[in-house]
Short mmCIF file of C-alpha atoms in Angstrom, two decimals:
data_model
loop_
_atom_site.label_atom_id
_atom_site.label_comp_id
_atom_site.label_asym_id
_atom_site.label_seq_id
_atom_site.Cartn_x
_atom_site.Cartn_y
_atom_site.Cartn_z
CA UNK A 28 106.40 8.33 -93.31
CA UNK A 29 108.02 7.97 -96.68
CA UNK A 30 109.41 11.18 -98.13
CA UNK A 31 108.61 12.88 -101.41
CA UNK A 32 109.42 10.56 -104.30
CA UNK A 33 110.30 11.82 -107.74
CA UNK A 34 110.76 9.71 -110.85
CA UNK A 35 112.78 9.39 -112.92
CA UNK A 36 115.96 10.53 -111.25
CA UNK A 37 117.75 11.38 -114.50
CA UNK A 38 116.44 12.01 -117.96
CA UNK A 39 118.08 12.82 -121.27
CA UNK A 40 115.98 14.19 -124.09
CA UNK A 41 116.56 15.99 -127.36
CA UNK A 42 115.22 19.34 -128.45
CA UNK A 43 111.61 19.26 -129.57
CA UNK A 44 110.67 16.23 -127.53
CA UNK A 45 108.32 16.30 -124.58
CA UNK A 46 108.82 14.94 -121.09
CA UNK A 47 106.65 13.96 -118.13
CA UNK A 48 107.98 13.99 -114.59
CA UNK A 49 106.25 12.32 -111.68
CA UNK A 50 105.98 13.18 -107.99
CA UNK A 51 104.47 11.29 -105.07
CA UNK A 52 104.01 13.55 -102.03
CA UNK A 53 104.26 12.61 -98.40
CA UNK A 54 101.15 10.76 -97.32
CA UNK A 55 98.52 13.23 -96.12
CA UNK A 56 100.03 16.24 -97.86
CA UNK A 57 97.59 17.79 -100.28
CA UNK A 58 99.74 20.63 -101.59
CA UNK A 59 102.32 19.83 -104.26
CA UNK A 60 104.62 22.44 -105.77
CA UNK A 61 107.18 22.27 -108.55
CA UNK A 62 110.40 24.21 -108.85
CA UNK A 63 113.10 24.51 -111.47
CA UNK A 64 116.70 24.89 -110.35
CA UNK A 65 119.37 26.16 -112.73
CA UNK A 66 122.83 27.53 -111.97
CA UNK A 67 121.94 30.94 -113.36
CA UNK A 68 118.41 31.42 -112.06
CA UNK A 69 118.43 29.54 -108.79
CA UNK A 70 115.19 27.99 -107.56
CA UNK A 71 112.22 29.22 -109.56
CA UNK A 72 108.59 28.43 -108.72
CA UNK A 73 106.72 26.65 -111.50
CA UNK A 74 103.28 25.89 -110.09
CA UNK A 75 101.37 24.65 -107.09
CA UNK A 76 98.47 22.24 -106.87
CA UNK A 77 96.11 21.72 -103.98
CA UNK A 78 93.30 19.17 -104.06
CA UNK A 79 93.70 18.72 -107.83
CA UNK A 80 93.43 22.47 -108.51
CA UNK A 81 96.23 24.72 -109.67
CA UNK A 82 96.52 27.49 -107.07
CA UNK A 83 99.50 29.37 -108.41
CA UNK A 84 101.62 29.49 -111.51
CA UNK A 85 105.07 30.95 -111.90
CA UNK A 86 106.41 32.94 -114.80
CA UNK A 87 107.05 30.09 -117.23
CA UNK A 88 105.78 29.59 -120.78
CA UNK A 89 102.75 27.49 -121.54
CA UNK A 90 105.00 24.60 -122.57
CA UNK A 91 105.22 23.86 -118.87
CA UNK A 92 102.10 22.27 -117.45
CA UNK A 93 101.10 20.07 -114.59
CA UNK A 94 98.30 18.25 -112.94
CA UNK A 95 97.43 16.61 -109.67
CA UNK A 96 95.47 13.43 -109.20
CA UNK A 97 92.91 12.56 -106.54
CA UNK A 98 95.58 10.70 -104.53
CA UNK A 99 97.67 13.94 -104.49
CA UNK A 100 100.29 12.50 -106.84
CA UNK A 101 101.39 15.05 -109.39
CA UNK A 102 102.94 15.16 -112.82
CA UNK A 103 104.51 17.96 -114.74
CA UNK A 104 104.95 18.03 -118.47
CA UNK A 105 107.26 20.05 -120.67
CA UNK A 106 106.51 20.04 -124.37
CA UNK A 107 108.75 21.06 -127.25
CA UNK A 108 111.88 20.92 -125.14
CA UNK A 109 114.53 23.59 -125.51
CA UNK A 110 118.18 23.48 -124.48
CA UNK A 111 117.43 26.01 -121.75
CA UNK A 112 115.02 23.58 -120.10
CA UNK A 113 117.99 21.58 -118.85
CA UNK A 114 117.67 21.82 -115.09
CA UNK A 115 116.94 20.06 -111.85
CA UNK A 116 113.18 19.84 -111.39
CA UNK A 117 112.13 19.62 -107.76
CA UNK A 118 108.80 18.63 -106.36
CA UNK A 119 107.74 19.58 -102.86
CA UNK A 120 104.76 18.72 -100.73
CA UNK A 121 103.39 20.43 -97.65
CA UNK A 122 100.77 20.30 -95.00
CA UNK A 123 98.87 23.47 -94.24
CA UNK A 124 101.93 25.18 -92.78
CA UNK A 125 102.91 28.05 -94.99
CA UNK A 126 106.26 27.68 -96.59
CA UNK A 127 107.46 24.56 -94.82
CA UNK A 128 108.00 22.36 -97.82
CA UNK A 129 109.39 18.86 -98.04
CA UNK A 130 111.35 18.39 -101.22
CA UNK A 131 112.11 15.32 -103.24
CA UNK A 132 115.58 14.65 -104.61
CA UNK A 133 114.57 15.99 -107.99
CA UNK A 134 114.72 14.92 -111.61
CA UNK A 135 117.83 16.04 -113.47
CA UNK A 136 116.74 16.79 -117.04
CA UNK A 137 119.31 17.23 -119.76
CA UNK A 138 118.17 18.46 -123.16
CA UNK A 139 120.62 17.80 -126.00
CA UNK B 20 112.82 41.46 -109.96
CA UNK B 21 114.84 39.61 -107.34
CA UNK B 22 112.72 40.10 -104.23
CA UNK B 23 114.96 37.94 -102.04
CA UNK B 24 118.70 38.40 -102.40
CA UNK B 25 121.70 36.59 -101.04
CA UNK B 26 124.62 38.71 -102.12
CA UNK B 27 127.38 36.35 -101.00
CA UNK B 28 127.69 33.39 -103.36
CA UNK B 29 130.05 31.60 -101.00
CA UNK B 30 131.40 31.59 -97.45
CA UNK B 31 134.34 29.69 -96.02
CA UNK B 32 134.62 29.13 -92.26
CA UNK B 33 136.85 27.15 -89.91
CA UNK B 34 135.27 24.35 -87.89
CA UNK B 35 134.11 25.57 -84.48
CA UNK B 36 133.76 29.19 -85.58
CA UNK B 37 130.57 31.09 -86.34
CA UNK B 38 129.02 31.09 -89.81
CA UNK B 39 126.85 34.08 -90.69
CA UNK B 40 124.76 33.92 -93.83
CA UNK B 41 122.91 37.01 -94.95
CA UNK B 42 119.73 37.67 -96.87
CA UNK B 43 117.98 40.86 -97.96
CA UNK B 44 114.46 41.31 -99.23
CA UNK B 45 112.63 44.11 -101.00
CA UNK B 46 108.97 43.17 -100.59
CA UNK B 47 107.69 44.69 -97.35
CA UNK B 48 104.65 42.42 -97.54
CA UNK B 49 106.75 39.38 -96.69
CA UNK B 50 105.89 38.40 -93.13
CA UNK B 51 107.52 35.01 -92.78
CA UNK B 52 110.94 33.75 -93.73
CA UNK B 53 112.57 30.36 -93.96
CA UNK B 54 116.04 28.94 -94.40
CA UNK B 55 116.67 25.78 -96.35
CA UNK B 56 119.84 23.72 -96.65
CA UNK B 57 120.72 21.77 -99.77
CA UNK B 58 123.32 19.07 -100.28
CA UNK B 59 124.39 18.06 -103.81
CA UNK B 60 122.03 15.63 -105.53
CA UNK B 61 119.38 16.14 -102.85
CA UNK B 62 116.38 18.42 -102.50
CA UNK B 63 116.46 21.34 -100.07
CA UNK B 64 115.56 20.59 -96.46
CA UNK B 65 113.87 23.00 -94.09
CA UNK B 66 116.18 24.38 -91.43
CA UNK B 67 114.55 27.17 -89.46
CA UNK B 68 111.95 29.89 -89.89
CA UNK B 69 110.98 33.23 -88.40
CA UNK B 70 107.81 35.25 -88.32
CA UNK B 71 107.93 39.01 -88.76
CA UNK B 72 106.49 39.48 -85.27
CA UNK B 73 109.79 38.20 -83.89
CA UNK B 74 113.33 39.42 -84.34
CA UNK B 75 115.05 36.19 -83.36
CA UNK B 76 114.41 32.47 -83.48
CA UNK B 77 116.76 29.82 -82.16
CA UNK B 78 116.99 26.09 -82.75
CA UNK B 79 120.06 24.41 -81.37
CA UNK B 80 123.14 25.65 -83.20
CA UNK B 81 121.02 27.68 -85.61
CA UNK B 82 119.68 31.18 -84.94
CA UNK B 83 117.90 33.43 -87.40
CA UNK B 84 117.75 37.19 -86.83
CA UNK B 85 115.31 39.49 -88.56
CA UNK B 86 115.73 43.25 -88.94
CA UNK B 87 112.48 44.46 -90.48
CA UNK B 88 113.51 48.09 -90.81
CA UNK B 89 116.57 47.06 -92.83
CA UNK B 90 114.68 44.28 -94.63
CA UNK B 91 117.50 41.96 -93.66
CA UNK B 92 117.79 38.56 -92.09
CA UNK B 93 120.77 36.47 -91.14
CA UNK B 94 121.39 32.87 -90.19
CA UNK B 95 124.01 32.17 -87.53
CA UNK B 96 125.49 28.72 -87.11
CA UNK B 97 127.49 28.23 -83.91
CA UNK B 98 129.68 26.25 -83.75
CA UNK B 99 130.09 25.40 -87.41
CA UNK B 100 130.75 21.77 -88.31
CA UNK B 101 132.07 20.21 -91.53
CA UNK B 102 128.68 18.54 -92.02
CA UNK B 103 127.15 22.01 -92.32
CA UNK B 104 128.89 22.43 -95.67
CA UNK B 105 126.01 22.88 -98.10
CA UNK B 106 124.10 25.52 -100.05
CA UNK B 107 121.85 27.66 -97.88
CA UNK B 108 118.78 29.38 -99.28
CA UNK B 109 116.60 31.96 -97.64
CA UNK B 110 113.02 32.08 -98.82
CA UNK B 111 109.75 33.88 -98.28
CA UNK B 112 106.21 32.62 -98.92
CA UNK B 113 103.85 34.30 -101.36
CA UNK B 114 103.16 37.68 -99.80
CA UNK B 115 99.52 38.29 -98.91
CA UNK B 116 98.38 35.05 -100.48
CA UNK B 117 96.99 31.78 -99.27
CA UNK B 118 99.47 29.62 -101.08
CA UNK B 119 101.18 26.92 -99.06
CA UNK B 120 103.81 26.01 -101.57
CA UNK B 121 104.92 29.13 -103.39
CA UNK B 122 108.23 30.39 -102.12
CA UNK B 123 110.53 33.06 -103.45
CA UNK B 124 114.10 31.87 -102.96
CA UNK B 125 117.35 33.75 -102.78
CA UNK B 126 120.19 32.65 -105.05
CA UNK B 127 121.85 30.65 -102.32
CA UNK B 128 125.15 30.81 -100.46
CA UNK B 129 127.62 27.94 -100.60
CA UNK B 130 128.99 27.36 -97.09
CA UNK B 131 132.22 25.43 -96.72
CA UNK B 132 133.35 24.51 -93.21
CA UNK B 133 136.98 23.43 -93.05
CA UNK B 134 138.13 20.93 -90.41
#
């Protein structure tokens, strides 16, 4: 099976802009989660989607949003970008096995 | 509130010796733990897990030990190999929930294995 695919791999934006990141999960996986990784905060949970419904949301402002499509593909959006949003954004998919996530390689977002 | 803590930011070990990575947690509701390994420019990959009904789980060179009374777990790698050099994260799933994808991660420990 193909792994989790995230696009784009790298992204450079300026403050105030918005960005959309895309994730294609492993075929058959219905759960998709998003994480933010920064040097200071480590890996922080953003949100999780299962069958097009948001099941959980982490402690992030409303500028961070996401959605999942009927084919399980997911997108996350960050509006009004701030410098502190510079991070590696990781998508993960899973079967119904708690915690065993398969991660993509991530999208490295730089906000200038 | 850092519910999962890895207090050692880095660990350096000689090839062939044992690597011991430690993790502490504060939430007594956590009943399942996982270790992930991450190489630069890649996403984390699942390594090994342990349920709270066990105190040890082994998979090849990797063994995880769980001490529930101390709220402590450790990952042992024996023997260590240069290819094991990576960042290691311990993690716990959403306590008491039905989430499949929400994990609380520790800050990670950078393991360097010298030839």
